[in-house]
Short mmCIF file of C-alpha atoms and ligand atoms in Angstrom, two decimals:
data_model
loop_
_atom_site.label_atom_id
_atom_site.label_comp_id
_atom_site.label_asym_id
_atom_site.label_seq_id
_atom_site.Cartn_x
_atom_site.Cartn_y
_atom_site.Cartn_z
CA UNK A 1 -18.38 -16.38 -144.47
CA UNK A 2 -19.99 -13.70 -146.59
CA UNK A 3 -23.11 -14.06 -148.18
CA UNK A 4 -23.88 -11.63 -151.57
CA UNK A 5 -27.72 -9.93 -151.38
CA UNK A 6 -28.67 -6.88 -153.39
CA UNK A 7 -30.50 -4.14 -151.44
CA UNK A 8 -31.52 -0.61 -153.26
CA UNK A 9 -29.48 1.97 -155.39
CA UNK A 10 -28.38 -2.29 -157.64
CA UNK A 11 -25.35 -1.63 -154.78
CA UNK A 12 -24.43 -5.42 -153.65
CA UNK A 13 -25.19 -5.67 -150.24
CA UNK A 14 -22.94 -9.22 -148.11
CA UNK A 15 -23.91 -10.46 -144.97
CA UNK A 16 -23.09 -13.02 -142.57
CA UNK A 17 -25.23 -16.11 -141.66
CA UNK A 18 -25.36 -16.58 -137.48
CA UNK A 19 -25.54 -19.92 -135.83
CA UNK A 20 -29.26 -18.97 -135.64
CA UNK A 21 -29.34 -19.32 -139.72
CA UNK A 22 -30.30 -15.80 -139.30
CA UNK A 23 -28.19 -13.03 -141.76
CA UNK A 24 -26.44 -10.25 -140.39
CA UNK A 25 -25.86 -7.52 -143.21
CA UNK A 26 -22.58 -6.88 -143.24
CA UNK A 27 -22.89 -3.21 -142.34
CA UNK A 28 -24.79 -1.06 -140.03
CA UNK A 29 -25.76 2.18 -138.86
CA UNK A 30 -24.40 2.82 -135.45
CA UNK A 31 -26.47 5.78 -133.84
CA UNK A 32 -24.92 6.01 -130.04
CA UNK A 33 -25.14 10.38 -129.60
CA UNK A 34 -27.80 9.95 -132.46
CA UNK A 35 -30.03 12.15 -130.38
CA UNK A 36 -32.90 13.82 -132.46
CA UNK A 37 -30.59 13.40 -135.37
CA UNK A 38 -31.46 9.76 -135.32
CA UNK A 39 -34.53 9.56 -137.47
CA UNK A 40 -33.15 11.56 -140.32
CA UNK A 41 -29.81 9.24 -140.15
CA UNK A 42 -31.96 5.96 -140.29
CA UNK A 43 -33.85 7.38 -143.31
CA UNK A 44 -31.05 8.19 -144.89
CA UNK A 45 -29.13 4.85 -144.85
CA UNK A 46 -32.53 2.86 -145.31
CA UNK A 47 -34.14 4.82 -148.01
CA UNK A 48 -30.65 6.13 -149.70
CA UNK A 49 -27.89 4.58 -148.64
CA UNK A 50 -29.40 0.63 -148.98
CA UNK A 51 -28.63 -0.07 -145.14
CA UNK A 52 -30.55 -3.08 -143.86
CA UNK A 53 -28.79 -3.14 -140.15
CA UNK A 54 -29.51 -0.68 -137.46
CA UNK A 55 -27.75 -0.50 -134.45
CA UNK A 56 -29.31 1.02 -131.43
CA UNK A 57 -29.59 0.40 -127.37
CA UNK A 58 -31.50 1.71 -124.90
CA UNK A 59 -28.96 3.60 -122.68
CA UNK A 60 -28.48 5.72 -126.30
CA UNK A 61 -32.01 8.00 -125.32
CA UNK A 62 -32.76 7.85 -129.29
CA UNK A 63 -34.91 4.59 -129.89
CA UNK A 64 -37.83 6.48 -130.41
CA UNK A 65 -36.19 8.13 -133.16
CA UNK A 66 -34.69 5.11 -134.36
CA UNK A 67 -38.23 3.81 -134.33
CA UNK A 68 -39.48 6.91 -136.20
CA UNK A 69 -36.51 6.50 -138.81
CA UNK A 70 -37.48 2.67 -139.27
CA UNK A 71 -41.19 3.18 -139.77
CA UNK A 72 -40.62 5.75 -142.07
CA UNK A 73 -38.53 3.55 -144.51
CA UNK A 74 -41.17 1.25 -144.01
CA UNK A 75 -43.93 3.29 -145.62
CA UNK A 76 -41.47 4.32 -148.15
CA UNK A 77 -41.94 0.31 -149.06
CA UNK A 78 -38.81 -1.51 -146.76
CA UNK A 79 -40.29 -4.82 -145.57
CA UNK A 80 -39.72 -5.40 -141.49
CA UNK A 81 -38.00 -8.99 -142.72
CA UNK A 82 -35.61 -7.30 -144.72
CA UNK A 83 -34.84 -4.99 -141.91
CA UNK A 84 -31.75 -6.54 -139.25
CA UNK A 85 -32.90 -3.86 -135.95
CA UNK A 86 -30.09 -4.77 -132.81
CA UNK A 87 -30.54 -2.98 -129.16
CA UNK A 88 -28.98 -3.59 -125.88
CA UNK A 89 -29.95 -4.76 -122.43
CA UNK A 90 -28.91 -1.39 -120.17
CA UNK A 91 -26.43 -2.40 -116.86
CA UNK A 92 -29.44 -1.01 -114.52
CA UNK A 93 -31.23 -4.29 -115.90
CA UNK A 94 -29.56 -6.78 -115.20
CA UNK A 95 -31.32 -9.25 -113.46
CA UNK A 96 -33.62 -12.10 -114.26
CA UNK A 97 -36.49 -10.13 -113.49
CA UNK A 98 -36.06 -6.97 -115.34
CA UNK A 99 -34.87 -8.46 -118.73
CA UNK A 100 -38.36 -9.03 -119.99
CA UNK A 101 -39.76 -5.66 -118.81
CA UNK A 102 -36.75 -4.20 -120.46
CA UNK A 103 -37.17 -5.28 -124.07
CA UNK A 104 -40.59 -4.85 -123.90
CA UNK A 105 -40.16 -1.00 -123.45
CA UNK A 106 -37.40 -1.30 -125.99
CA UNK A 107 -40.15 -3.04 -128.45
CA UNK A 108 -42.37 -0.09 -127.88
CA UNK A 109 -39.81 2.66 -128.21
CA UNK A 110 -38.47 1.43 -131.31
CA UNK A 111 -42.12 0.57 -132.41
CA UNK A 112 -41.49 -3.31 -133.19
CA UNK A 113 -42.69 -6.50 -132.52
CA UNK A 114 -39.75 -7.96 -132.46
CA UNK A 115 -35.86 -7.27 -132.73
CA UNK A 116 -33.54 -9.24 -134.85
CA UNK A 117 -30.72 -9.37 -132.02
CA UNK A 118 -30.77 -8.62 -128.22
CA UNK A 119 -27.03 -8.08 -126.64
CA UNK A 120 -26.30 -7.68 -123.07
CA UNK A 121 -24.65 -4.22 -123.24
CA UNK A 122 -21.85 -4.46 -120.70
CA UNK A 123 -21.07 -7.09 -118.02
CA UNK A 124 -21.47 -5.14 -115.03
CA UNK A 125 -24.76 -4.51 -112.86
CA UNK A 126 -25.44 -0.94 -112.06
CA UNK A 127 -27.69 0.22 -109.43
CA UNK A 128 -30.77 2.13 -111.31
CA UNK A 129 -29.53 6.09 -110.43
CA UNK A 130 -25.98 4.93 -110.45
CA UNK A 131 -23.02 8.07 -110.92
CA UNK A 132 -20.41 8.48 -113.37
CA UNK A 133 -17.97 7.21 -112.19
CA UNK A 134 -19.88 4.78 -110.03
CA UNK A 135 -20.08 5.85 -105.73
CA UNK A 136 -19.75 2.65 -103.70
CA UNK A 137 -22.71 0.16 -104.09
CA UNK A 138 -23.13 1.62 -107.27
CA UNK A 139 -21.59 -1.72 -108.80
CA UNK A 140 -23.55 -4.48 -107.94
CA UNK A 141 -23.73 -8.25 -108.18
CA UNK A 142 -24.19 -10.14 -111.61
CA UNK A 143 -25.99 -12.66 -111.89
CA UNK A 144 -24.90 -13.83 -115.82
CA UNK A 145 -26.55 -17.29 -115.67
CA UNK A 146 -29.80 -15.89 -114.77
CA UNK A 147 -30.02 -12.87 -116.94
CA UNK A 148 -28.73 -15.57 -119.63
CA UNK A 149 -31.63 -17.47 -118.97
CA UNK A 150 -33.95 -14.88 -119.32
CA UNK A 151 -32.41 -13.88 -122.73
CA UNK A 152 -33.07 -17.52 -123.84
CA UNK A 153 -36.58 -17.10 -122.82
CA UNK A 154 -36.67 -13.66 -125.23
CA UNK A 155 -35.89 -15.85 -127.89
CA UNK A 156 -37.84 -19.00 -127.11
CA UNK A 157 -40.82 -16.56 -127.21
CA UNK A 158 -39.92 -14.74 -130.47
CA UNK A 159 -39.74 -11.54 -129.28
CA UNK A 160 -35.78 -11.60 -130.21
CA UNK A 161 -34.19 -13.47 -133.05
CA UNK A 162 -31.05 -13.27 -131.58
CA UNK A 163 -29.24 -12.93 -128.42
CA UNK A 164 -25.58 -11.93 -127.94
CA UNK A 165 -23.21 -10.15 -125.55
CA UNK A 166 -20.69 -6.77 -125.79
CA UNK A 167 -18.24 -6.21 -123.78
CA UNK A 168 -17.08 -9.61 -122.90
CA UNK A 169 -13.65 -10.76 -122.20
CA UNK A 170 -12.18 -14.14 -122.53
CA UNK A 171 -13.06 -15.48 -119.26
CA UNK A 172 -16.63 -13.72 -119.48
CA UNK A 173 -17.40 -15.54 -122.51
CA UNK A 174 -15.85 -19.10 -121.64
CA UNK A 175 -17.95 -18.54 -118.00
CA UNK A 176 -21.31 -17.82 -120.05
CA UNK A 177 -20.47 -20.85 -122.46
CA UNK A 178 -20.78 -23.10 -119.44
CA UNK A 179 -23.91 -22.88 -118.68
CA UNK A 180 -25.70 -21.70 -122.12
CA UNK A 181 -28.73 -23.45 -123.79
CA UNK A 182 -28.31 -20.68 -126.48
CA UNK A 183 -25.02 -20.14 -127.64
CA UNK A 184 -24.92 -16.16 -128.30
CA UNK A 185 -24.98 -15.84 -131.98
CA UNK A 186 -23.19 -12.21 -132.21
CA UNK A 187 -19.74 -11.27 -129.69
CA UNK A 188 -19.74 -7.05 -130.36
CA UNK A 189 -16.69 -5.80 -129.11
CA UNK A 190 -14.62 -2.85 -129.40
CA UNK A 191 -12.46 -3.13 -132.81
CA UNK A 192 -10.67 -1.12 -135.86
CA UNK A 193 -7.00 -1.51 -136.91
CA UNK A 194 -5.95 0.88 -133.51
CA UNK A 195 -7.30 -1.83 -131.16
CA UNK A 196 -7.47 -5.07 -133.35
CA UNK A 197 -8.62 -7.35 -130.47
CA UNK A 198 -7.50 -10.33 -131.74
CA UNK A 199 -7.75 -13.16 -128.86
CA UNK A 200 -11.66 -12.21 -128.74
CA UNK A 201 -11.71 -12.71 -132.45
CA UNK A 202 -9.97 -15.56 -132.61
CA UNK A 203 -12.51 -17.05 -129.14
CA UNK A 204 -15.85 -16.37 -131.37
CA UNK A 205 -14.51 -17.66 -134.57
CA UNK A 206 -13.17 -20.97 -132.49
CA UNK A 207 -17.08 -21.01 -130.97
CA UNK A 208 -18.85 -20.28 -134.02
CA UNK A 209 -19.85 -16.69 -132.76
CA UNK A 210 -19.74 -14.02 -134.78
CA UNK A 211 -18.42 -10.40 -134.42
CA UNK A 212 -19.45 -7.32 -134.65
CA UNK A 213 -16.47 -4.53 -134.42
CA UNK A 214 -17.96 -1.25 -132.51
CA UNK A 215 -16.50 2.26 -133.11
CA UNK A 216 -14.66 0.96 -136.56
CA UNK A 217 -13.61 4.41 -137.62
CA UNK A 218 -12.21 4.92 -133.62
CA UNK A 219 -15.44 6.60 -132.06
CA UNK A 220 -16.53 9.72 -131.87
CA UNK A 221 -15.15 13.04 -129.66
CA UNK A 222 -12.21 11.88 -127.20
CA UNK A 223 -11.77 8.44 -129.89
CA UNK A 224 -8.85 7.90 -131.19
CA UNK A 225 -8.75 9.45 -135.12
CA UNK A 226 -7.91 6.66 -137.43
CA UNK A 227 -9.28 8.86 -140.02
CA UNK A 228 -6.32 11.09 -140.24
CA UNK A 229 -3.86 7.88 -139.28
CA UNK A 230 -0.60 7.63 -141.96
CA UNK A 231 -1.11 4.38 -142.98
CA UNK A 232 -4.99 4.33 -143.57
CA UNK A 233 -4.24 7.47 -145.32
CA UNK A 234 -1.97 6.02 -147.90
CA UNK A 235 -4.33 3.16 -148.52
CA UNK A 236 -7.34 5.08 -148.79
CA UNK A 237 -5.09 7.25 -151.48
CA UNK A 238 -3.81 4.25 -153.42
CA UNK A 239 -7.12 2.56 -153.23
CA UNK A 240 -9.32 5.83 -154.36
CA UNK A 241 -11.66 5.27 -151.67
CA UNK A 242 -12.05 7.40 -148.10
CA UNK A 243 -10.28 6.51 -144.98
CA UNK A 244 -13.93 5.86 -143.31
CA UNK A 245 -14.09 3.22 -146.20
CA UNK A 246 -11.31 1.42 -145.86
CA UNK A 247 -11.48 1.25 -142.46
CA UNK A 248 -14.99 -0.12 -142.80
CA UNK A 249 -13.38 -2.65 -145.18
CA UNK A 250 -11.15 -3.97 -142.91
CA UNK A 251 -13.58 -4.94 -140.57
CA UNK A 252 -15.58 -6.66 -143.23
CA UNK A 253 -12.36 -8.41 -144.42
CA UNK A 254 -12.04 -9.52 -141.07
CA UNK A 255 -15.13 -11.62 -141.33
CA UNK A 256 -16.84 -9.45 -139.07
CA UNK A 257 -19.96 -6.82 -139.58
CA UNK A 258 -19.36 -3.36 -139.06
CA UNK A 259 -21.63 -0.80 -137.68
CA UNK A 260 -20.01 3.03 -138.54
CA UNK A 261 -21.99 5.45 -137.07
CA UNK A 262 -22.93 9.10 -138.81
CA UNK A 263 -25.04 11.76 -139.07
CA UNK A 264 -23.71 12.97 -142.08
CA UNK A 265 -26.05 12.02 -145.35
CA UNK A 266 -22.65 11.81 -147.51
CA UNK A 267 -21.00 9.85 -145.39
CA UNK A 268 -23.63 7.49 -144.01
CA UNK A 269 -23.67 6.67 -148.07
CA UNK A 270 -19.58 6.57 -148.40
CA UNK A 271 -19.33 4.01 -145.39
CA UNK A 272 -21.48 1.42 -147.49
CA UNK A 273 -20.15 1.70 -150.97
CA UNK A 274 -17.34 -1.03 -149.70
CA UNK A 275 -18.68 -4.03 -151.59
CA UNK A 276 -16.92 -4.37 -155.00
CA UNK A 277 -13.49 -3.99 -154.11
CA UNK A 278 -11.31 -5.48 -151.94
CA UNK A 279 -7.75 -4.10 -149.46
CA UNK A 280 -5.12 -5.60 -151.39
CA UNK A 281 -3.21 -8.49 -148.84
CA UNK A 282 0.03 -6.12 -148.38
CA UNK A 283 -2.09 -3.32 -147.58
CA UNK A 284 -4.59 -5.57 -145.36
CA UNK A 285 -1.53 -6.50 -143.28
CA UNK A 286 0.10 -3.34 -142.98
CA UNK A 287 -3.58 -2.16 -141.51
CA UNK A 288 -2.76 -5.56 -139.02
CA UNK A 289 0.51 -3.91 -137.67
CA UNK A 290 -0.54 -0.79 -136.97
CA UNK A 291 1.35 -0.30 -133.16
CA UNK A 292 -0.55 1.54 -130.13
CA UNK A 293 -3.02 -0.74 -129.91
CA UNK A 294 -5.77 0.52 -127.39
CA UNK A 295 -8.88 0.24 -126.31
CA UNK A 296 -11.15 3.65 -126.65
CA UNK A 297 -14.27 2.27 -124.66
CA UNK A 298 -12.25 0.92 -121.73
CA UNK A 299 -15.50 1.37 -119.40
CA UNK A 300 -13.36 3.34 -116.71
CA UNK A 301 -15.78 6.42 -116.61
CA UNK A 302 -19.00 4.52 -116.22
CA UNK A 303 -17.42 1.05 -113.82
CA UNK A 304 -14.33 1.97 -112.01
CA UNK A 305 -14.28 3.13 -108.32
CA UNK A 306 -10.53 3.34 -107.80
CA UNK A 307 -10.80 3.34 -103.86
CA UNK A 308 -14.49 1.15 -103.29
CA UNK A 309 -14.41 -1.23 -106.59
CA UNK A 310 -15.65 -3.97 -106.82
CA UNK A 311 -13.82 -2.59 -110.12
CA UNK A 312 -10.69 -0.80 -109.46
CA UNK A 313 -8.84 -0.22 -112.37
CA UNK A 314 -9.71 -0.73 -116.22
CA UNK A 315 -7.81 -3.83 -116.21
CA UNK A 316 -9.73 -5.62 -112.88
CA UNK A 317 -13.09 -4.68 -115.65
CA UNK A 318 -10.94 -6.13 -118.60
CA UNK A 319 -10.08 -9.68 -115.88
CA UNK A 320 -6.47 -8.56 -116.97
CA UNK A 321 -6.33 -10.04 -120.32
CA UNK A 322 -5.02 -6.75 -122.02
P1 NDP B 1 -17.45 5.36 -135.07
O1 NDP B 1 -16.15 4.65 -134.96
O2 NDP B 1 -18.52 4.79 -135.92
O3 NDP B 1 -17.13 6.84 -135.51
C1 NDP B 1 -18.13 7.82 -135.60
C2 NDP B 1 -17.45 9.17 -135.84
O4 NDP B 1 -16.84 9.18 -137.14
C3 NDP B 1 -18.44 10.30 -135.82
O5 NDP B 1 -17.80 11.40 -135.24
C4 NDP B 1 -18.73 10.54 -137.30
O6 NDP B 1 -19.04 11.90 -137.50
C5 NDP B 1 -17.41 10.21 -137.94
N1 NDP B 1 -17.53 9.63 -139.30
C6 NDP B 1 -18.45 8.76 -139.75
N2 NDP B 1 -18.19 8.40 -141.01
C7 NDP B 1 -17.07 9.05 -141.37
C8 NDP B 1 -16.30 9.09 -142.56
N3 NDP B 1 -16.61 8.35 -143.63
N4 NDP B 1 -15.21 9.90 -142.59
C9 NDP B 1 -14.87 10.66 -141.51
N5 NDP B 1 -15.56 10.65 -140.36
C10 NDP B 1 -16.65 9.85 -140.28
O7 NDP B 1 -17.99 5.62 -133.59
P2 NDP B 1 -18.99 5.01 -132.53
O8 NDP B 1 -18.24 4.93 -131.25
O9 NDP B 1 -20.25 5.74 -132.58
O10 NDP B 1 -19.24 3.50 -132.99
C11 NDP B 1 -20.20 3.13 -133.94
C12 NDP B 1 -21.42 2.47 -133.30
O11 NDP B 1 -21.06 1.30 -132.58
C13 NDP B 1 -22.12 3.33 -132.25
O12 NDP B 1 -22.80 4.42 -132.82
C14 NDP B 1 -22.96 2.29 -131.56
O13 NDP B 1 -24.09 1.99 -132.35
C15 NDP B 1 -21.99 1.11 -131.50
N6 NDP B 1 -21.23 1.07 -130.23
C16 NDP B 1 -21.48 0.03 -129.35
C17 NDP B 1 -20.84 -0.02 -128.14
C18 NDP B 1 -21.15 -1.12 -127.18
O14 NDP B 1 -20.77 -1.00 -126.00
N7 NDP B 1 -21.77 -2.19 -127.60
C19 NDP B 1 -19.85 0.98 -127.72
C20 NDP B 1 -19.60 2.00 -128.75
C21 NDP B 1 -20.26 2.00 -129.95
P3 NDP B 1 -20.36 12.35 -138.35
O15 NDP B 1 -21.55 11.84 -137.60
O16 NDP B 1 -20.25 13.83 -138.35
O17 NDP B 1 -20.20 11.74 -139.71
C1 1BO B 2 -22.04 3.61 -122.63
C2 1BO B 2 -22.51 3.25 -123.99
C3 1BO B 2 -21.40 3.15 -124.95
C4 1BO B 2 -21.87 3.00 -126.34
O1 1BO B 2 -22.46 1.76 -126.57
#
């Protein structure tokens, strides 16, 4: 359910309310191969563009930028409560005991005292030093209820808002739903009209959860280019708007929030301006058919070890719900 707020520029900003009570704005800035580009891109949205959600994580190398970006919008008069900051919990950190440590380094790259959500980035453990793609014993045991725990704890003490997961599957989720205290208030997952990812959708909504669709315009170098796709292309045309903003739209019409990421001042502005219109129904559902569907970030690079495992093949990552 959308919420309507007004952020700079008089552009009408919606956002979602979490289980927390928190609100997610309905878009973000994305800045995964940010680098030093990072700071200029936060400004931009913050200060220019009326962004109020930041997306970041610590295996991206750029939350000191990101911090930079953020304080600078701050002394150009953004309060920290208006401000919705999210990182990620790295694979090399996940267990009980290295949760803490590892937001508190976050906290101090990003200059906060606190972040607005906390995710678990991926569901597998690496080993700290770990190759790409992993050598055996790279991969190691997860301990979910644990690092769950710990999580909780974050929050309990206030140094997160709220706590979440990425990556998960169906089983993941309905495993870590067993045992929570703390219900994760945001599922971010993989999604745009090439890979719609519907069952995962449909899990959060059933729980209350909500979504946040990753790589909506189909990621960056080696992604798949939605931008240039037939259909998006028509609607964009019929619509007057840019493929970037209708796909942006989708997502939003979707129920979920959307974090586009670019480094581009125009188009960090274009992928916001998606609040006072709406993808007509037949063009909505013709965005719902498009065939292909397939995942861009299917983890293969970074978890699979065809011959050692424990991961195998995309789909052993994916517990063969694809
Ligand atoms: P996106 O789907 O956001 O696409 C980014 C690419 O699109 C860039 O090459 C960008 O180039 C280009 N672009 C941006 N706006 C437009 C536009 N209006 N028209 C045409 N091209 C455009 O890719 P990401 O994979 O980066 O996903 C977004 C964010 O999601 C990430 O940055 C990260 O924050 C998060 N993420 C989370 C993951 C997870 O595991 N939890 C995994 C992957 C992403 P340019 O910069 O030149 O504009
Ligand atoms: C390996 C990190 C992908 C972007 O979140």
């Amino acid at each position: 359910m959308a919420h309507a707020t007004f952020t700079a520029e008089g552009q009408t900003m919606e956002s979602f309310r979490l289980l927390s009570g928190h609100k997610i704005p309905a878009v973000g800035l994305g800045t995964w191969r940010s680098g030093s580009q990072a700071t200029h891109a936060v400004v931009t949205a913050l200060v220019e563009g009326g962004y109020r959600h930041i997306d970041t994580a610590w295996e991206y190398g750029d939350q000191e930028e990101v911090g930079q970006g953020i304080k600078r919008a701050m002394h150009a008069g953004l309060e920290r409560r208006d401000l919705f900051v999210t990182s990620k919990l790295w694979c090399t950190e996940l267990s009980p005991e290295r949760v803490r440590p590892a937001l508190q380094n976050t906290l101090k790259e990003l200059q906060l005292e606190y972040l607005d959500l906390y995710l678990i980035h991926w569901p597998f453990r690496l080993r700290e030093g770990a190759s790409k793609p992993p050598k055996a014993g790279d991969v190691l045991d997860f301990d979910m209820q644990g690092v769950w725990r710990e999580m909780e704890n974050l929050a309990k003490d206030d140094l997160v808002r709220n706590i979440g997961v990425c990556n998960f599957t169906v089983t993941k989720l309905n495993k870590l739903l067993g045992f929570a205290e703390l219900i994760p208030s945001v599922c971010q997952m993989e999604m745009h009209p090439g890979w719609r990812n519907d069952t995962m959708l449909e899990l959060c909504r059933k729980n209350n959860i909500h979504v946040t669709a990753y790589s909506p315009l189909g990621s960056q170098e080696g992604g798949r280019d939605l931008i240039h796709d037939q259909t998006v292309d028509r609607i964009a045309k019929k619509l007057n708007k840019t493929p970037g903003q209708v796909l942006v739209k989708w997502g939003i019409q979707r129920g979920t929030s959307v974090i586009p990421k670019s480094l581009n001042p125009d188009r960090i502005k274009e992928n916001i301006k998606v609040f006072d219109w709406v993808i007509p129904e037949q063009d909505f559902q013709a965005l719902n058919s498009i065939t292909d569907q397939k995942r861009v970030m299917d983890g293969e690079d970074i978890f699979v070890n065809k011959t050692e495992g424990p991961y195998r093949s995309v789909a052993d990552l994916w517990d063969h719900e694809d």
